[in-house]
Amino acid sequence: MHYSRSALAAFCAEALQAARVGREDAETVARVLTSADERGVSSHGCVRMEGYVECLLSGGIRPDAVCRFVAEGPSSALLDAGQGLGIPVSVRAAELAIEKAKQTGVGVVNVRGSHHHGACGYYSLMCARQGLLGLAMSTGDTIMAATGSASRCIGNNPFSYAVPAGKYGNICYDVAMSTVAAGKISMAGDEGRSIPLGWLLDAAGNPTTDPADYERGGPLVPFGGYKGYGLSMMVESLAGILSGAALLKDIHAWNKDPTHGGNVGHCFIALDPRILNPGFSVPARAEQMIEELSAAPKAPGAERICFPGQIEQEREAASRKAGICLPPAAEHALERVSAMVPVAFVPDAMRFEFEK
């Protein structure tokens, strides 16, 4: 079934307001989550509503949190989210980074006292859609193994960059540092599917294809071995150390114990090429780069050479024409949300044909 984006977002916003989140913040969260589903990034879409609502109702995420400035300069700022939702404060931080970059060329905004903030690509794309280059990253609780370890000792710490690319839209690279995001493993378990080797270790440190091993304490595997591990430490440094947020094992697993705040850290960087290199066209050079790469000889069996974010961009365009296709795990999560708050989840009333 294909869902109307406006109807899906309305349900999410109403459910969050029923959990005592203010209307503006609720609508922001709904917009960011449905955007992920629209782009086919379902592991960071509406499936996350269940965890957010559970934490809000249990006190781990404060629905009435007040974001405050800790420090501010011409090109930088540090915000404290007050243990509130991660998405609204991240949107505000990215907007602030963009504003500062337009004034000075560079905007760097850190956040502490936050929680899970959805797909990092949303925030880097905020920059690219205004002609800036953007980077976004976040720490997370320890669910990944360090290279050579057999246990969970570092977060999968997502990172994204985006570049305006003229007629090609935007380049957008958005990855977690594990081979795949934990959400994909959880969704596989919810849908009764096995997972490929190389995604997960069991609790004893052995490779496994059973997604249930994640719930038993098995760690995610960093992509590229020490390369993913090293990049995860980069994010830990910029989003965790620099912001003053919790580090490594001190970051609380908000989705495991919904009664306790996470103190997650984020970092957003915006770069304005119109100030850093006046008269230089980033979109034109990005077009040139994409065209040269796409014209490279293709490997046997390859139909095309894509740039980062191209497939998600195409899915977004398709979703806007035909509606959002939610995976079963997301539908089940929204059904459980409906059982937690007095807001009915009625799929038939949310079909795409009801889009106005």
Short mmCIF file of C-alpha atoms in Angstrom, two decimals:
data_model
loop_
_atom_site.label_atom_id
_atom_site.label_comp_id
_atom_site.label_asym_id
_atom_site.label_seq_id
_atom_site.Cartn_x
_atom_site.Cartn_y
_atom_site.Cartn_z
CA MET A 1 0.00 0.00 0.00
CA HIS A 2 1.17 3.53 -0.80
CA TYR A 3 0.55 6.20 1.80
CA SER A 4 -0.23 9.88 1.39
CA ARG A 5 2.71 11.80 2.81
CA SER A 6 0.47 14.49 4.29
CA ALA A 7 -1.78 11.91 5.98
CA LEU A 8 1.21 9.97 7.32
CA ALA A 9 2.83 13.15 8.64
CA ALA A 10 -0.48 14.24 10.20
CA PHE A 11 -0.77 10.94 12.09
CA CYS A 12 2.82 11.20 13.38
CA ALA A 13 2.38 14.82 14.45
CA GLU A 14 -0.91 14.08 16.21
CA ALA A 15 0.58 11.08 18.03
CA LEU A 16 3.54 13.17 19.23
CA GLN A 17 1.22 15.92 20.43
CA ALA A 18 -0.73 13.27 22.34
CA ALA A 19 2.60 12.49 24.03
CA ARG A 20 2.75 16.18 25.10
CA VAL A 21 5.12 17.45 22.39
CA GLY A 22 4.39 21.00 21.21
CA ARG A 23 2.71 21.35 17.81
CA GLU A 24 5.67 22.96 16.01
CA ASP A 25 8.16 20.35 17.22
CA ALA A 26 5.72 17.51 16.50
CA GLU A 27 5.24 18.70 12.93
CA THR A 28 9.01 19.04 12.48
CA VAL A 29 9.61 15.46 13.63
CA ALA A 30 6.82 14.19 11.37
CA ARG A 31 8.26 16.06 8.38
CA VAL A 32 11.78 14.67 8.90
CA LEU A 33 10.63 11.08 9.43
CA THR A 34 8.29 11.01 6.43
CA SER A 35 11.04 12.56 4.31
CA ALA A 36 13.25 9.56 5.12
CA ASP A 37 10.49 7.14 4.10
CA GLU A 38 9.90 9.14 0.95
CA ARG A 39 13.58 8.73 0.02
CA GLY A 40 13.48 5.00 0.76
CA VAL A 41 15.50 5.30 4.00
CA SER A 42 12.87 3.39 5.93
CA SER A 43 15.21 2.44 8.81
CA HIS A 44 15.16 6.13 9.83
CA GLY A 45 11.57 6.95 8.94
CA CYS A 46 8.24 6.48 10.69
CA VAL A 47 9.41 3.19 12.17
CA ARG A 48 11.21 5.38 14.74
CA MET A 49 7.94 6.78 16.06
CA GLU A 50 7.45 3.87 18.43
CA GLY A 51 10.72 4.49 20.26
CA TYR A 52 10.20 8.24 20.40
CA VAL A 53 6.68 7.97 21.82
CA GLU A 54 7.69 5.31 24.34
CA CYS A 55 10.54 7.50 25.60
CA LEU A 56 8.32 10.57 25.74
CA LEU A 57 5.70 8.75 27.79
CA SER A 58 8.33 7.17 30.06
CA GLY A 59 10.31 10.34 30.74
CA GLY A 60 13.54 9.49 28.89
CA ILE A 61 12.83 12.23 26.35
CA ARG A 62 11.42 15.45 27.81
CA PRO A 63 8.51 16.74 25.71
CA ASP A 64 8.78 20.16 27.37
CA ALA A 65 12.57 20.50 27.01
CA VAL A 66 13.89 24.01 26.36
CA CYS A 67 16.85 24.34 24.01
CA ARG A 68 19.41 26.91 25.24
CA PHE A 69 22.62 28.48 23.99
CA VAL A 70 25.75 27.47 25.89
CA ALA A 71 28.18 29.46 23.74
CA GLU A 72 28.04 31.46 20.51
CA GLY A 73 30.47 33.20 18.16
CA PRO A 74 30.28 34.66 14.65
CA SER A 75 30.84 31.26 13.03
CA SER A 76 29.89 28.85 15.77
CA ALA A 77 27.43 27.94 18.48
CA LEU A 78 26.87 25.27 21.11
CA LEU A 79 23.31 24.32 22.02
CA ASP A 80 22.00 22.19 24.87
CA ALA A 81 18.82 20.31 23.92
CA GLY A 82 17.80 19.74 27.54
CA GLN A 83 17.25 16.00 26.90
CA GLY A 84 14.48 16.77 24.42
CA LEU A 85 13.77 15.28 21.02
CA GLY A 86 16.80 15.21 18.74
CA ILE A 87 15.08 16.18 15.49
CA PRO A 88 13.73 19.66 16.34
CA VAL A 89 17.00 20.84 17.90
CA SER A 90 18.94 19.43 14.93
CA VAL A 91 16.78 21.35 12.45
CA ARG A 92 17.37 24.53 14.47
CA ALA A 93 21.11 23.85 14.67
CA ALA A 94 21.39 23.23 10.93
CA GLU A 95 19.44 26.44 10.24
CA LEU A 96 21.81 28.32 12.53
CA ALA A 97 24.88 26.82 10.83
CA ILE A 98 23.48 27.94 7.47
CA GLU A 99 22.80 31.44 8.77
CA LYS A 100 26.33 31.78 10.15
CA ALA A 101 27.90 30.36 6.98
CA LYS A 102 26.08 32.95 4.87
CA GLN A 103 27.58 35.66 7.08
CA THR A 104 31.14 34.38 7.53
CA GLY A 105 31.61 31.52 5.06
CA VAL A 106 31.62 28.81 7.73
CA GLY A 107 29.04 27.80 10.30
CA VAL A 108 29.75 25.13 12.93
CA VAL A 109 27.00 24.30 15.43
CA ASN A 110 27.30 21.60 18.08
CA VAL A 111 24.50 20.13 20.20
CA ARG A 112 24.61 18.21 23.47
CA GLY A 113 21.92 16.81 25.74
CA SER A 114 20.05 15.42 22.74
CA HIS A 115 18.68 12.13 21.39
CA HIS A 116 18.41 10.22 18.13
CA HIS A 117 17.81 12.71 15.30
CA GLY A 118 16.80 10.56 12.36
CA ALA A 119 18.72 10.51 9.08
CA CYS A 120 21.79 12.79 9.01
CA GLY A 121 21.22 13.39 5.31
CA TYR A 122 18.19 15.57 6.05
CA TYR A 123 20.41 18.20 7.69
CA SER A 124 23.23 18.20 5.15
CA LEU A 125 20.60 18.51 2.40
CA MET A 126 19.18 21.56 4.18
CA CYS A 127 22.53 23.20 3.42
CA ALA A 128 22.81 21.97 -0.16
CA ARG A 129 19.31 23.17 -1.04
CA GLN A 130 20.47 26.69 -0.18
CA GLY A 131 23.62 26.47 -2.28
CA LEU A 132 25.93 25.54 0.58
CA LEU A 133 28.01 22.45 1.27
CA GLY A 134 26.79 20.69 4.39
CA LEU A 135 28.02 18.09 6.86
CA ALA A 136 26.06 16.50 9.68
CA MET A 137 27.01 13.86 12.22
CA SER A 138 25.85 12.37 15.51
CA THR A 139 27.08 10.13 18.28
CA GLY A 140 25.08 7.17 19.51
CA ASP A 141 25.10 4.50 22.18
CA THR A 142 27.68 1.72 21.96
CA ILE A 143 26.26 -0.85 19.56
CA MET A 144 29.27 -1.45 17.29
CA ALA A 145 32.50 -3.35 17.76
CA ALA A 146 35.84 -1.58 17.46
CA THR A 147 38.19 -3.34 15.06
CA GLY A 148 39.63 -6.30 16.93
CA SER A 149 37.00 -6.28 19.69
CA ALA A 150 34.23 -8.80 20.29
CA SER A 151 31.82 -6.52 22.12
CA ARG A 152 29.84 -3.31 21.77
CA CYS A 153 32.22 -0.46 22.57
CA ILE A 154 31.51 2.42 20.16
CA GLY A 155 28.50 3.92 18.40
CA ASN A 156 27.79 3.49 14.70
CA ASN A 157 27.89 7.30 14.65
CA PRO A 158 26.21 8.41 11.39
CA PHE A 159 27.76 10.99 9.06
CA SER A 160 26.50 12.82 6.00
CA TYR A 161 27.69 15.39 3.50
CA ALA A 162 25.74 17.11 0.72
CA VAL A 163 26.80 19.23 -2.25
CA PRO A 164 24.56 21.25 -4.60
CA ALA A 165 24.88 19.67 -8.05
CA GLY A 166 22.91 21.89 -10.42
CA LYS A 167 20.78 19.95 -12.91
CA TYR A 168 21.53 16.73 -11.00
CA GLY A 169 19.95 17.99 -7.80
CA ASN A 170 22.22 17.29 -4.83
CA ILE A 171 24.98 14.85 -4.04
CA CYS A 172 24.18 13.37 -0.63
CA TYR A 173 26.25 10.72 1.14
CA ASP A 174 24.62 9.47 4.33
CA VAL A 175 26.01 6.47 6.20
CA ALA A 176 26.29 4.89 9.58
CA MET A 177 29.74 3.55 10.39
CA SER A 178 28.51 0.00 10.76
CA THR A 179 28.08 -2.16 7.65
CA VAL A 180 24.35 -1.45 7.95
CA ALA A 181 22.26 0.56 10.40
CA ALA A 182 20.86 -1.26 13.42
CA GLY A 183 17.37 -0.39 12.20
CA LYS A 184 17.82 -2.62 9.15
CA ILE A 185 18.75 -5.55 11.36
CA SER A 186 15.78 -4.92 13.65
CA MET A 187 13.46 -4.71 10.64
CA ALA A 188 14.84 -8.01 9.31
CA GLY A 189 14.07 -9.63 12.67
CA ASP A 190 10.57 -8.14 12.74
CA GLU A 191 9.93 -9.51 9.26
CA GLY A 192 11.45 -12.95 9.94
CA ARG A 193 14.39 -12.55 7.54
CA SER A 194 18.00 -13.62 8.03
CA ILE A 195 20.84 -11.15 7.45
CA PRO A 196 24.06 -11.50 5.42
CA LEU A 197 27.34 -12.38 7.09
CA GLY A 198 29.39 -9.31 7.84
CA TRP A 199 26.56 -7.25 9.35
CA LEU A 200 26.63 -8.53 12.92
CA LEU A 201 28.57 -10.55 15.49
CA ASP A 202 26.92 -12.68 18.15
CA ALA A 203 27.51 -12.01 21.86
CA ALA A 204 30.67 -14.15 21.73
CA GLY A 205 32.13 -12.19 18.82
CA ASN A 206 31.35 -14.69 16.04
CA PRO A 207 29.85 -13.69 12.66
CA THR A 208 26.11 -14.45 12.49
CA THR A 209 23.15 -14.36 10.09
CA ASP A 210 20.54 -14.32 12.87
CA PRO A 211 19.16 -10.79 13.47
CA ALA A 212 18.02 -11.92 16.93
CA ASP A 213 21.68 -11.92 17.98
CA TYR A 214 21.49 -8.13 18.00
CA GLU A 215 18.86 -8.25 20.75
CA ARG A 216 21.11 -10.70 22.62
CA GLY A 217 23.88 -8.11 22.78
CA GLY A 218 25.81 -8.83 19.60
CA PRO A 219 27.72 -5.85 18.16
CA LEU A 220 27.40 -4.36 14.70
CA VAL A 221 30.44 -4.68 12.44
CA PRO A 222 32.16 -1.47 11.21
CA PHE A 223 32.19 -1.11 7.42
CA GLY A 224 35.61 -1.54 5.86
CA GLY A 225 37.04 -2.81 9.14
CA TYR A 226 39.36 -0.25 10.69
CA LYS A 227 38.21 2.41 8.20
CA GLY A 228 34.66 2.54 9.54
CA TYR A 229 36.01 2.33 13.08
CA GLY A 230 38.33 5.28 12.47
CA LEU A 231 35.55 7.39 10.98
CA SER A 232 33.34 6.57 13.95
CA MET A 233 36.05 8.00 16.20
CA MET A 234 36.09 11.14 14.04
CA VAL A 235 32.37 11.63 14.69
CA GLU A 236 32.86 10.86 18.37
CA SER A 237 35.47 13.63 18.46
CA LEU A 238 33.54 16.32 16.55
CA ALA A 239 30.01 15.57 17.79
CA GLY A 240 30.83 14.17 21.23
CA ILE A 241 34.10 15.57 22.57
CA LEU A 242 33.67 19.03 21.01
CA SER A 243 30.06 19.38 22.19
CA GLY A 244 30.65 18.14 25.72
CA ALA A 245 28.03 15.40 25.27
CA ALA A 246 28.40 11.92 26.71
CA LEU A 247 31.02 9.61 25.16
CA LEU A 248 31.05 5.90 24.32
CA LYS A 249 29.55 3.79 27.11
CA ASP A 250 28.19 6.87 28.90
CA ILE A 251 25.73 7.51 26.07
CA HIS A 252 22.46 5.96 27.20
CA ALA A 253 20.62 3.51 24.95
CA TRP A 254 17.36 5.48 24.77
CA ASN A 255 15.67 2.73 22.76
CA LYS A 256 16.53 0.09 25.39
CA ASP A 257 15.61 2.00 28.55
CA PRO A 258 13.04 4.68 27.64
CA THR A 259 13.09 6.17 31.14
CA HIS A 260 16.58 7.68 30.95
CA GLY A 261 17.98 10.53 28.81
CA GLY A 262 20.70 9.81 26.26
CA ASN A 263 22.90 12.96 26.19
CA VAL A 264 23.73 12.42 22.51
CA GLY A 265 25.94 14.94 20.68
CA HIS A 266 25.55 16.33 17.14
CA CYS A 267 27.69 18.48 14.89
CA PHE A 268 26.54 20.50 11.86
CA ILE A 269 28.90 22.28 9.48
CA ALA A 270 27.83 24.57 6.65
CA LEU A 271 30.22 26.07 4.08
CA ASP A 272 29.21 28.92 1.78
CA PRO A 273 31.28 28.82 -1.44
CA ARG A 274 30.06 32.30 -2.38
CA ILE A 275 32.19 33.65 0.48
CA LEU A 276 34.97 31.06 0.58
CA ASN A 277 35.58 31.25 -3.19
CA PRO A 278 33.70 34.17 -4.79
CA GLY A 279 32.76 33.69 -8.41
CA PHE A 280 33.34 29.95 -8.24
CA SER A 281 30.39 27.71 -9.17
CA VAL A 282 30.18 24.60 -7.02
CA PRO A 283 27.08 23.25 -8.85
CA ALA A 284 28.78 23.56 -12.25
CA ARG A 285 31.89 21.76 -11.03
CA ALA A 286 29.73 19.12 -9.35
CA GLU A 287 27.90 18.57 -12.65
CA GLN A 288 31.28 18.15 -14.37
CA MET A 289 32.38 15.61 -11.74
CA ILE A 290 29.16 13.60 -12.00
CA GLU A 291 29.29 13.51 -15.80
CA GLU A 292 32.91 12.40 -15.88
CA LEU A 293 32.26 9.64 -13.35
CA SER A 294 29.06 8.44 -15.02
CA ALA A 295 30.92 8.18 -18.34
CA ALA A 296 33.60 5.90 -16.89
CA PRO A 297 33.76 2.34 -18.32
CA LYS A 298 31.22 0.18 -16.50
CA ALA A 299 32.00 -3.08 -14.77
CA PRO A 300 30.42 -6.25 -16.21
CA GLY A 301 26.73 -6.34 -15.31
CA ALA A 302 26.58 -2.72 -14.18
CA GLU A 303 23.80 -0.70 -15.80
CA ARG A 304 24.99 2.71 -14.66
CA ILE A 305 27.33 4.58 -12.32
CA CYS A 306 25.38 6.57 -9.73
CA PHE A 307 26.49 9.47 -7.58
CA PRO A 308 25.81 9.39 -3.81
CA GLY A 309 22.18 10.17 -3.12
CA GLN A 310 21.00 9.68 -6.70
CA ILE A 311 18.93 6.58 -5.94
CA GLU A 312 17.31 8.24 -2.91
CA GLN A 313 16.58 11.32 -5.01
CA GLU A 314 14.88 9.15 -7.62
CA ARG A 315 12.86 7.35 -4.94
CA GLU A 316 11.77 10.71 -3.55
CA ALA A 317 10.50 11.80 -6.96
CA ALA A 318 8.68 8.49 -7.41
CA SER A 319 7.11 8.71 -3.93
CA ARG A 320 5.75 12.15 -4.69
CA LYS A 321 3.99 10.75 -7.75
CA ALA A 322 2.77 7.45 -6.29
CA GLY A 323 2.88 7.80 -2.50
CA ILE A 324 5.13 6.39 0.22
CA CYS A 325 5.51 2.62 0.48
CA LEU A 326 6.09 1.69 4.13
CA PRO A 327 7.74 -1.62 5.02
CA PRO A 328 5.72 -3.97 7.27
CA ALA A 329 7.98 -3.18 10.24
CA ALA A 330 7.04 0.50 10.02
CA GLU A 331 3.32 -0.27 9.76
CA HIS A 332 3.55 -2.53 12.81
CA ALA A 333 5.42 0.20 14.72
CA LEU A 334 2.71 2.75 13.93
CA GLU A 335 0.05 0.27 15.06
CA ARG A 336 1.87 -0.02 18.39
CA VAL A 337 2.12 3.78 18.62
CA SER A 338 -1.66 3.92 18.18
CA ALA A 339 -2.01 1.59 21.17
CA MET A 340 0.13 3.93 23.31
CA VAL A 341 -1.66 7.20 22.54
CA PRO A 342 -5.31 7.99 21.74
CA VAL A 343 -4.68 8.46 18.01
CA ALA A 344 -6.01 5.84 15.59
CA PHE A 345 -3.77 4.46 12.86
CA VAL A 346 -6.15 3.79 9.96
CA PRO A 347 -4.14 2.81 6.85
CA ASP A 348 -7.13 2.79 4.48
CA ALA A 349 -7.81 6.44 5.28
CA MET A 350 -4.17 7.28 4.55
CA ARG A 351 -3.90 5.86 1.07
CA PHE A 352 -2.15 7.98 -1.53
CA GLU A 353 -5.34 8.63 -3.48
CA PHE A 354 -6.52 10.73 -0.52
CA GLU A 355 -3.62 13.17 -1.14
CA LYS A 356 -4.90 16.69 -1.74
#
